[in-house]
Coordinates of C-alpha atoms and ligand atoms in Angstrom, one line a residue:
M1 CA -10.8 -12.4 -4.4
K2 CA -7.7 -11.9 -2.3
Y3 CA -5.4 -9.0 -3.2
D4 CA -2.4 -7.8 -1.2
L5 CA -2.7 -4.0 -1.9
H6 CA 0.6 -2.8 -0.5
N7 CA 3.9 -4.1 -1.8
H8 CA 7.3 -2.7 -2.5
T9 CA 10.1 -3.8 -4.8
Y10 CA 13.7 -2.9 -5.0
Y11 CA 12.7 0.3 -6.8
S12 CA 12.1 1.4 -3.2
R13 CA 15.3 2.1 -1.3
C14 CA 14.1 0.1 1.8
S15 CA 13.3 -3.1 -0.2
N16 CA 15.3 -5.8 -1.9
L17 CA 12.3 -7.6 -3.5
K18 CA 12.6 -8.3 -7.2
P19 CA 9.4 -7.8 -9.2
E20 CA 9.8 -11.4 -10.5
L21 CA 10.0 -12.8 -7.0
L22 CA 7.1 -10.7 -5.7
L23 CA 4.9 -12.1 -8.5
K24 CA 6.0 -15.7 -7.9
L25 CA 5.4 -15.5 -4.2
A26 CA 2.0 -13.8 -4.5
N27 CA 0.9 -16.6 -6.9
K28 CA 2.3 -19.3 -4.7
K29 CA 0.5 -18.0 -1.7
G30 CA -2.8 -18.1 -3.5
L31 CA -3.5 -14.4 -4.0
D32 CA -5.6 -13.3 -7.0
G33 CA -3.8 -10.0 -7.4
I34 CA -1.4 -7.5 -6.0
A35 CA -0.8 -3.8 -6.1
V36 CA 2.8 -2.7 -6.4
T37 CA 3.1 0.5 -4.5
D38 CA 6.7 1.7 -4.4
H39 CA 7.7 5.0 -2.8
N40 CA 7.1 7.7 -5.3
T41 CA 7.7 5.6 -8.4
I42 CA 5.7 3.2 -10.6
R43 CA 8.7 1.7 -12.3
G44 CA 8.5 -1.5 -10.2
A45 CA 4.8 -1.8 -10.8
V46 CA 5.1 -1.3 -14.6
K47 CA 7.8 -4.0 -14.6
A48 CA 5.7 -6.4 -12.6
K49 CA 2.7 -5.9 -14.8
K50 CA 4.7 -6.6 -17.9
L51 CA 6.1 -9.8 -16.3
N52 CA 2.6 -11.0 -15.2
D53 CA 1.5 -13.8 -17.6
G54 CA -1.1 -15.2 -15.3
R55 CA -4.5 -14.9 -16.9
N56 CA -6.1 -15.2 -13.5
F57 CA -3.8 -12.8 -11.7
E58 CA -4.1 -9.0 -11.7
V59 CA -1.2 -6.6 -11.2
I60 CA -2.3 -3.1 -10.3
I61 CA 0.0 -0.2 -11.0
G62 CA 0.2 1.6 -7.7
E63 CA 2.4 4.1 -5.8
E64 CA 2.9 5.1 -2.2
I65 CA 3.2 8.9 -2.5
T66 CA 4.9 11.0 0.1
T67 CA 2.9 14.2 0.9
D68 CA 3.2 16.9 3.6
A69 CA 0.3 15.2 5.4
G70 CA 1.4 11.6 5.2
E71 CA 1.6 8.8 2.7
V72 CA -1.0 8.2 0.1
L73 CA -1.7 4.8 -1.6
A74 CA -2.9 5.1 -5.1
F75 CA -4.1 2.2 -7.4
Y76 CA -4.7 2.0 -11.2
L77 CA -2.3 4.7 -12.1
K78 CA -1.5 5.7 -15.7
D79 CA 1.3 8.2 -14.8
E80 CA 3.7 8.5 -11.9
V81 CA 2.7 11.2 -9.4
K82 CA 5.4 13.3 -7.8
P83 CA 5.5 13.7 -4.0
G84 CA 4.3 17.1 -2.6
N85 CA 1.4 18.8 -1.1
F86 CA -1.4 16.4 -0.2
F87 CA -4.2 18.3 -2.0
D88 CA -2.1 18.7 -5.2
V89 CA -1.3 14.9 -5.1
I90 CA -5.0 14.1 -4.7
D91 CA -5.8 16.4 -7.7
S92 CA -3.3 14.6 -9.9
L93 CA -4.6 11.3 -8.9
R94 CA -8.2 12.3 -9.5
K95 CA -7.3 13.5 -13.0
Q96 CA -6.2 10.0 -13.9
N97 CA -9.1 8.3 -12.3
A98 CA -6.9 6.5 -9.7
V99 CA -8.3 4.9 -6.6
V100 CA -7.0 6.6 -3.4
S101 CA -6.4 5.2 0.0
I102 CA -4.5 6.7 3.0
A103 CA -1.6 4.4 4.0
H104 CA -1.4 3.4 7.6
P105 CA -3.3 6.5 8.8
F106 CA -2.6 5.9 12.5
R107 CA 1.0 4.5 12.4
A108 CA 2.7 6.1 15.3
S109 CA 5.3 5.1 17.8
L110 CA 8.0 7.0 19.8
S111 CA 10.6 6.5 17.2
M112 CA 8.6 6.8 14.0
N113 CA 5.6 9.0 13.4
K114 CA 3.9 8.2 10.2
R115 CA 0.5 9.1 11.3
F116 CA -1.7 11.0 8.8
K117 CA -1.6 14.7 9.7
Y118 CA -5.2 15.6 9.0
G119 CA -8.3 14.2 10.6
I120 CA -9.7 11.6 8.3
E121 CA -13.1 13.1 8.5
S122 CA -11.9 16.4 7.0
V123 CA -10.5 14.7 3.9
K124 CA -13.2 12.0 3.6
N125 CA -14.6 13.3 0.4
K126 CA -11.3 13.4 -1.3
I127 CA -10.4 9.8 -0.8
D128 CA -11.9 6.4 -1.6
A129 CA -10.6 4.4 1.3
I130 CA -8.2 4.2 4.2
E131 CA -5.8 1.3 4.9
V132 CA -7.5 -0.6 7.7
F133 CA -4.8 -3.3 8.0
N134 CA -1.1 -2.9 7.3
A135 CA 1.0 -5.8 8.5
R136 CA 3.9 -3.5 9.5
N137 CA 1.7 -1.5 11.9
L138 CA 2.1 -1.7 15.7
P139 CA -0.6 -3.1 17.9
G140 CA -3.5 -0.7 18.1
N141 CA -2.8 1.2 14.9
N142 CA -4.9 -1.0 12.7
E143 CA -7.8 -1.2 15.2
L144 CA -8.0 2.6 15.2
A145 CA -8.1 2.7 11.4
Q146 CA -10.8 0.0 11.4
K147 CA -12.9 1.9 13.9
T148 CA -12.5 5.2 11.9
A149 CA -13.5 3.6 8.6
K150 CA -16.6 2.2 10.2
R151 CA -17.5 5.4 11.9
L152 CA -17.1 7.5 8.7
N153 CA -18.5 4.8 6.4
L154 CA -15.3 4.6 4.4
A155 CA -14.0 1.6 2.5
G156 CA -10.9 -0.2 3.8
T157 CA -7.9 -1.6 2.0
A158 CA -5.4 -4.0 3.4
G159 CA -1.9 -5.0 2.5
S160 CA 1.3 -6.5 3.8
D161 CA 3.5 -3.4 3.1
A162 CA 6.0 -6.1 2.1
H163 CA 9.6 -5.0 1.4
F164 CA 11.1 -8.5 1.7
A165 CA 10.1 -12.0 0.6
F166 CA 9.0 -13.2 4.0
E167 CA 6.4 -10.4 4.3
V168 CA 4.4 -11.0 1.0
C169 CA 0.8 -11.9 1.7
S170 CA 0.9 -11.2 5.5
A171 CA -2.2 -9.1 4.9
Y172 CA -4.7 -8.9 2.1
T173 CA -8.0 -7.3 1.0
I174 CA -10.9 -9.6 0.4
F175 CA -13.8 -8.7 -2.0
D176 CA -16.1 -10.1 -4.7
G177 CA -15.9 -9.0 -8.4
E178 CA -13.8 -6.0 -9.4
L179 CA -11.7 -4.2 -6.9
R180 CA -12.6 -0.7 -8.0
D181 CA -16.2 -1.5 -7.8
A182 CA -15.9 -3.2 -4.4
I183 CA -14.2 -0.2 -2.9
K184 CA -16.8 2.2 -4.4
R185 CA -19.5 0.1 -2.8
K186 CA -17.5 -0.2 0.5
R187 CA -17.7 -4.0 0.2
T188 CA -14.2 -5.0 1.2
S189 CA -12.9 -7.0 4.1
Y190 CA -9.4 -8.2 5.1
K191 CA -7.2 -10.7 6.8
G192 CA -3.8 -10.2 8.2
S193 CA -1.2 -10.6 10.9
I194 CA 1.3 -8.1 12.3
L195 CA 3.6 -10.9 13.6
Y196 CA 6.4 -10.3 11.1
G197 CA 6.1 -6.6 10.9
P198 CA 8.9 -5.7 13.4
F199 CA 11.3 -8.0 11.5
G200 CA 10.4 -6.3 8.2
G201 CA 10.8 -2.8 9.7
F202 CA 14.3 -3.7 11.1
A203 CA 15.3 -5.2 7.7
S204 CA 14.3 -2.0 5.9
F205 CA 16.3 0.1 8.4
L206 CA 19.4 -2.0 7.7
R207 CA 18.9 -1.9 4.0
K208 CA 18.6 1.9 4.0
R209 CA 21.7 2.2 6.1
L210 CA 23.6 -0.1 3.7
A211 CA 22.4 1.8 0.7
G212 CA 23.5 5.1 2.3
M213 CA 27.0 3.7 2.9
Q214 CA 27.4 2.6 -0.7
K215 CA 26.8 6.2 -2.0
Ligands
LIG301 ZN1 4.4 3.8 4.2
LIG302 ZN1 4.8 1.0 2.1

């Protein structure tokens, strides 16, 4: 199975992607499923799941939640989780039996520090996986995440972090059977390229600026 586990729609301020188009592209590119992971909302994911009529395609309701320690990716959500304290967010996710991954744990550059604040080892028992490949990461960030997952025997998730059409499917998670089970058994691999990442990041920057000006 090939699932892109990190996608945004226009319910995120930095994206212009319509749920309809995201679904269409993911199908066209040969994926078997996607997680829709908007910033602090599941509205786009719920919409995409409703629109999904492919019997052989799964839409996972996800969310990328802002916490004081960094961003958390959650899959198989029933209810939206509010941003806040990392440990409170994890508690709410556990209560609804969601699958938890740390988004781009080592994303860092001079202009943008989105690195996860705690050592992964110290939160290892609170999470199911870390994101080992994010197509918007800078060279070196993914490699560090991969090494860390290996060292701590943690499952890895991968996704494009698509905010625009050209980014969909630029990275994906590969597994056999059911995703939840594959993550639990740490049997996931990935494929991806960071070639388009910088263009995506710049497009999001412009989009946010534009949205700011309209207000
Ligand atoms: Zn993020
Ligand atoms: Zn994201």
